[in-house]
Short mmCIF file of C-alpha atoms in Angstrom, two decimals:
data_model
loop_
_atom_site.label_atom_id
_atom_site.label_comp_id
_atom_site.label_asym_id
_atom_site.label_seq_id
_atom_site.Cartn_x
_atom_site.Cartn_y
_atom_site.Cartn_z
CA MET A 274 -42.55 16.29 -24.32
CA PRO A 275 -38.91 16.93 -23.36
CA VAL A 276 -38.33 18.28 -19.88
CA LEU A 277 -35.37 20.04 -18.28
CA GLU A 278 -34.67 19.10 -14.65
CA VAL A 279 -32.12 21.21 -12.79
CA ARG A 280 -30.74 19.96 -9.46
CA LEU A 281 -29.79 22.81 -7.16
CA ALA A 282 -27.40 22.95 -4.21
CA PRO A 283 -27.18 25.82 -1.71
CA GLY A 284 -25.87 28.95 -3.44
CA GLN A 285 -26.99 27.84 -6.90
CA ARG A 286 -29.80 29.63 -8.72
CA VAL A 287 -31.66 29.16 -11.99
CA VAL A 288 -34.01 31.61 -13.73
CA SER A 289 -36.86 31.35 -16.23
CA GLN A 290 -39.53 33.59 -17.67
CA GLY A 291 -42.54 34.00 -15.39
CA GLY A 292 -44.95 31.05 -15.42
CA GLU A 293 -42.58 28.57 -17.09
CA MET A 294 -41.87 26.32 -14.08
CA SER A 295 -43.50 22.86 -14.28
CA TRP A 296 -42.70 21.36 -10.86
CA MET A 297 -40.17 21.70 -8.06
CA SER A 298 -39.07 20.24 -4.74
CA PRO A 299 -40.53 21.72 -1.52
CA SER A 300 -37.00 22.84 -0.61
CA VAL A 301 -36.87 25.18 -3.62
CA THR A 302 -37.94 28.79 -3.11
CA MET A 303 -39.16 31.00 -5.95
CA SER A 304 -39.04 34.78 -6.34
CA THR A 305 -40.02 37.02 -9.26
CA SER A 306 -38.66 40.35 -10.53
CA THR A 307 -37.99 42.29 -13.74
CA SER A 308 -34.22 42.15 -13.16
CA GLY A 309 -32.37 40.39 -15.96
CA VAL A 310 -35.02 40.61 -18.67
CA GLY A 311 -33.54 43.55 -20.54
CA THR A 312 -36.13 45.97 -19.23
CA SER A 313 -34.00 49.12 -18.98
CA GLY A 314 -36.51 51.52 -17.46
CA LEU A 315 -40.24 51.86 -18.03
CA GLY A 316 -39.79 51.92 -21.81
CA GLY A 317 -38.13 48.52 -21.79
CA ILE A 318 -40.85 47.03 -19.59
CA LEU A 319 -43.58 48.40 -21.88
CA ARG A 320 -41.78 47.08 -24.96
CA ARG A 321 -41.70 43.54 -23.57
CA ALA A 322 -45.32 43.77 -22.43
CA LEU A 323 -46.52 44.98 -25.84
CA SER A 324 -44.53 42.23 -27.55
CA GLY A 325 -46.45 39.58 -25.62
CA SER A 326 -43.34 38.50 -23.69
CA SER A 327 -43.23 38.15 -19.94
CA ILE A 328 -41.79 41.20 -18.17
CA PHE A 329 -40.77 39.01 -15.23
CA LEU A 330 -38.06 36.49 -14.51
CA SER A 331 -38.65 33.83 -11.87
CA SER A 332 -35.65 32.81 -9.78
CA PHE A 333 -35.30 29.42 -8.06
CA GLU A 334 -32.85 28.47 -5.30
CA VAL A 335 -32.43 26.28 -2.22
CA ARG A 336 -31.08 27.49 1.10
CA GLU A 337 -30.55 24.07 2.69
CA GLY A 338 -30.01 20.61 1.23
CA THR A 339 -30.74 20.08 -2.45
CA GLY A 340 -33.76 20.44 -4.68
CA VAL A 341 -35.01 19.96 -8.22
CA VAL A 342 -36.88 22.40 -10.44
CA ALA A 343 -38.28 21.29 -13.81
CA PHE A 344 -39.26 23.10 -17.00
CA ALA A 345 -41.29 21.23 -19.64
CA THR A 346 -41.25 22.26 -23.29
CA LYS A 347 -44.42 23.48 -25.00
CA MET A 348 -43.93 21.45 -28.19
CA PRO A 349 -42.32 18.13 -29.14
CA GLY A 350 -38.65 18.68 -29.94
CA HIS A 351 -35.28 19.16 -28.30
CA ILE A 352 -33.63 21.02 -25.44
CA LYS A 353 -30.22 22.52 -26.21
CA ALA A 354 -27.73 23.91 -23.67
CA ILE A 355 -25.75 26.99 -24.69
CA HIS A 356 -22.97 28.85 -22.90
CA VAL A 357 -22.98 32.65 -22.98
CA GLY A 358 -20.26 35.07 -21.94
CA ALA A 359 -18.13 37.94 -23.18
CA GLY A 360 -18.49 38.08 -26.97
CA ARG A 361 -20.75 35.03 -26.93
CA GLU A 362 -24.45 35.85 -27.31
CA PHE A 363 -27.36 34.11 -29.01
CA VAL A 364 -30.67 35.07 -30.59
CA VAL A 365 -33.59 32.71 -29.94
CA SER A 366 -37.21 32.44 -31.07
CA ARG A 367 -40.01 34.12 -29.11
CA HIS A 368 -40.69 31.14 -26.83
CA GLY A 369 -37.31 29.45 -27.15
CA PHE A 370 -35.75 30.48 -23.81
CA LEU A 371 -36.46 27.74 -21.27
CA ALA A 372 -34.17 28.55 -18.32
CA GLY A 373 -30.71 29.83 -17.44
CA THR A 374 -28.23 30.02 -14.61
CA GLU A 375 -27.85 33.18 -12.56
CA GLY A 376 -26.14 35.85 -14.67
CA VAL A 377 -27.97 35.05 -17.91
CA THR A 378 -29.99 37.98 -19.31
CA LEU A 379 -32.88 38.10 -21.76
CA ALA A 380 -33.95 41.02 -23.96
CA VAL A 381 -36.00 41.68 -27.10
CA ALA A 382 -33.66 41.46 -30.11
CA VAL A 383 -36.11 41.81 -33.02
CA GLN A 384 -39.77 42.78 -33.12
CA GLN A 385 -41.54 43.43 -36.40
CA ARG A 386 -45.03 42.98 -37.78
CA LEU A 387 -45.05 40.83 -40.90
CA GLY A 388 -48.60 41.33 -42.09
CA VAL A 389 -52.11 40.34 -41.07
CA GLY A 390 -52.34 36.93 -39.46
CA VAL A 391 -48.60 36.31 -39.27
CA PHE A 392 -47.56 35.29 -35.73
CA SER A 393 -50.81 36.77 -34.36
CA GLY A 394 -51.07 40.42 -33.33
CA ASN A 395 -47.64 40.55 -31.69
CA GLY A 396 -45.68 40.11 -34.90
CA PHE A 397 -42.32 38.45 -35.39
CA LEU A 398 -40.24 38.42 -32.22
CA LEU A 399 -36.74 37.18 -31.43
CA GLN A 400 -35.01 37.42 -28.05
CA ARG A 401 -31.34 37.93 -27.22
CA ILE A 402 -29.67 35.71 -24.61
CA ALA A 403 -26.57 37.34 -23.13
CA GLY A 404 -24.78 37.81 -19.83
CA GLU A 405 -22.68 35.06 -18.28
CA GLY A 406 -23.64 31.44 -17.66
CA THR A 407 -25.55 28.53 -19.18
CA ALA A 408 -28.96 28.76 -20.82
CA TRP A 409 -31.29 26.08 -22.11
CA VAL A 410 -33.47 26.65 -25.17
CA GLU A 411 -36.26 24.58 -26.65
CA LEU A 412 -36.40 23.82 -30.36
CA SER A 413 -39.57 22.33 -31.87
CA GLY A 414 -39.46 19.21 -34.02
CA GLU A 415 -36.12 18.10 -35.43
CA LEU A 416 -33.02 20.28 -35.17
CA VAL A 417 -31.09 21.24 -38.31
CA GLN A 418 -27.74 23.04 -37.91
CA TYR A 419 -25.96 25.19 -40.50
CA ASP A 420 -22.49 26.58 -39.87
CA LEU A 421 -22.31 29.67 -42.07
CA ALA A 422 -19.02 31.10 -43.27
CA ALA A 423 -18.49 34.86 -43.37
CA GLY A 424 -20.83 36.30 -46.02
CA GLU A 425 -22.68 33.00 -46.51
CA SER A 426 -26.48 33.28 -46.23
CA ILE A 427 -29.57 31.14 -45.91
CA LEU A 428 -33.21 32.19 -46.43
CA VAL A 429 -35.55 30.87 -43.76
CA HIS A 430 -39.27 31.03 -43.08
CA PRO A 431 -39.56 33.01 -39.81
CA GLY A 432 -41.29 30.17 -37.98
CA HIS A 433 -38.37 27.82 -38.53
CA ILE A 434 -35.83 30.05 -36.80
CA GLY A 435 -34.88 28.41 -33.53
CA LEU A 436 -31.52 29.82 -32.48
CA TYR A 437 -28.47 31.50 -34.00
CA ASP A 438 -25.15 32.92 -32.88
CA GLY A 439 -25.00 36.62 -32.06
CA SER A 440 -22.39 37.01 -34.82
CA VAL A 441 -25.02 36.15 -37.44
CA THR A 442 -26.86 39.11 -39.00
CA MET A 443 -30.50 38.98 -40.07
CA ALA A 444 -32.69 40.87 -42.51
CA ILE A 445 -36.35 40.39 -43.42
CA GLU A 446 -37.16 40.08 -47.13
CA GLN A 447 -40.52 40.09 -48.92
CA VAL A 448 -41.44 37.83 -51.81
CA HIS A 449 -44.48 39.44 -53.43
CA GLY A 450 -47.09 37.54 -55.39
CA VAL A 451 -46.48 34.27 -53.57
CA THR A 452 -49.49 33.02 -51.63
CA ASN A 453 -48.63 31.91 -48.13
CA ILE A 454 -51.05 29.03 -47.52
CA LEU A 455 -50.47 29.11 -43.76
CA PHE A 456 -51.55 32.73 -43.37
CA GLY A 457 -53.66 33.48 -46.45
CA ALA A 458 -51.41 36.39 -47.38
CA ASP A 459 -50.17 37.35 -50.85
CA THR A 460 -46.71 38.20 -49.55
CA LEU A 461 -44.20 35.66 -48.32
CA PHE A 462 -41.77 36.89 -45.68
CA LEU A 463 -38.37 35.25 -45.39
CA VAL A 464 -35.47 35.94 -43.07
CA ARG A 465 -31.98 36.15 -44.52
CA LEU A 466 -29.39 34.93 -42.02
CA THR A 467 -25.79 35.76 -42.91
CA GLY A 468 -22.64 34.35 -41.31
CA PRO A 469 -20.25 33.94 -39.78
CA GLY A 470 -21.87 31.76 -37.16
CA SER A 471 -24.09 28.77 -36.50
CA VAL A 472 -27.82 28.68 -37.19
CA TYR A 473 -30.17 26.12 -35.62
CA LEU A 474 -33.47 25.63 -37.44
CA GLN A 475 -36.56 23.88 -36.06
CA THR A 476 -38.74 21.74 -38.33
CA LEU A 477 -42.01 22.16 -36.41
CA THR A 478 -43.77 25.52 -36.32
CA VAL A 479 -46.86 26.56 -34.39
CA PRO A 480 -48.61 28.00 -37.51
CA GLY A 481 -47.78 24.84 -39.46
CA LEU A 482 -49.14 22.61 -36.71
CA ALA A 483 -52.31 24.70 -36.43
CA HIS A 484 -52.82 24.53 -40.21
CA SER A 485 -52.46 20.73 -40.16
CA LEU A 486 -54.93 20.31 -37.28
CA ALA A 487 -57.53 22.78 -38.57
CA PRO A 488 -59.54 20.19 -40.62
CA TYR A 489 -59.96 18.04 -37.51
CA ILE A 490 -61.17 20.80 -35.17
CA GLN A 491 -64.95 21.16 -34.94
CA PRO A 492 -65.97 24.82 -35.23
CA GLU A 493 -67.72 26.18 -32.15
CA GLY A 494 -71.50 25.95 -32.35
CA LYS A 495 -71.54 23.19 -34.98
#
């Protein structure tokens, strides 16, 4: 699995969602808070909690010397660095945010239920990466990039959305009467992404992987 290792000097800080750290040097100190996760008030905190996302950000820094903190990806794929700032935001998949420098913020961008069995009980969720600094995102499988012109669109299965520019607009469309073999539903949901902006698609999806492995998993009690 790919892993991101960040070397810290005094005064430098990196953040991640709670529980995402894999290992770190003894010189690194960790603290946790809700600051920076787009939780404006109790309503924002509840929204993130109900979406299944962590309501906490963990912060890592060293006070003397240097240190390393590492974040391993959850699936085989790629780690991509992005730079956010004024007028430069990104939207990432539910579990795509790996880590970011101090000043990077994370908030729920899209949350919508797409039918029984689709993305479990929490529905379809995208997160917005904003603020100021560098963020690292994980993309599962191979990475496919499309640079969309203004008004140009692409229809994407929700699970293949990895990352897209904040300038890209999205809309969910239903294709009725088409059986979705991954979810057993009679409605296929697609996401229309419209430029201008870049779209980064991931070839490996969690539902697709689970569907492929299902025949090889022995049911409990048998």
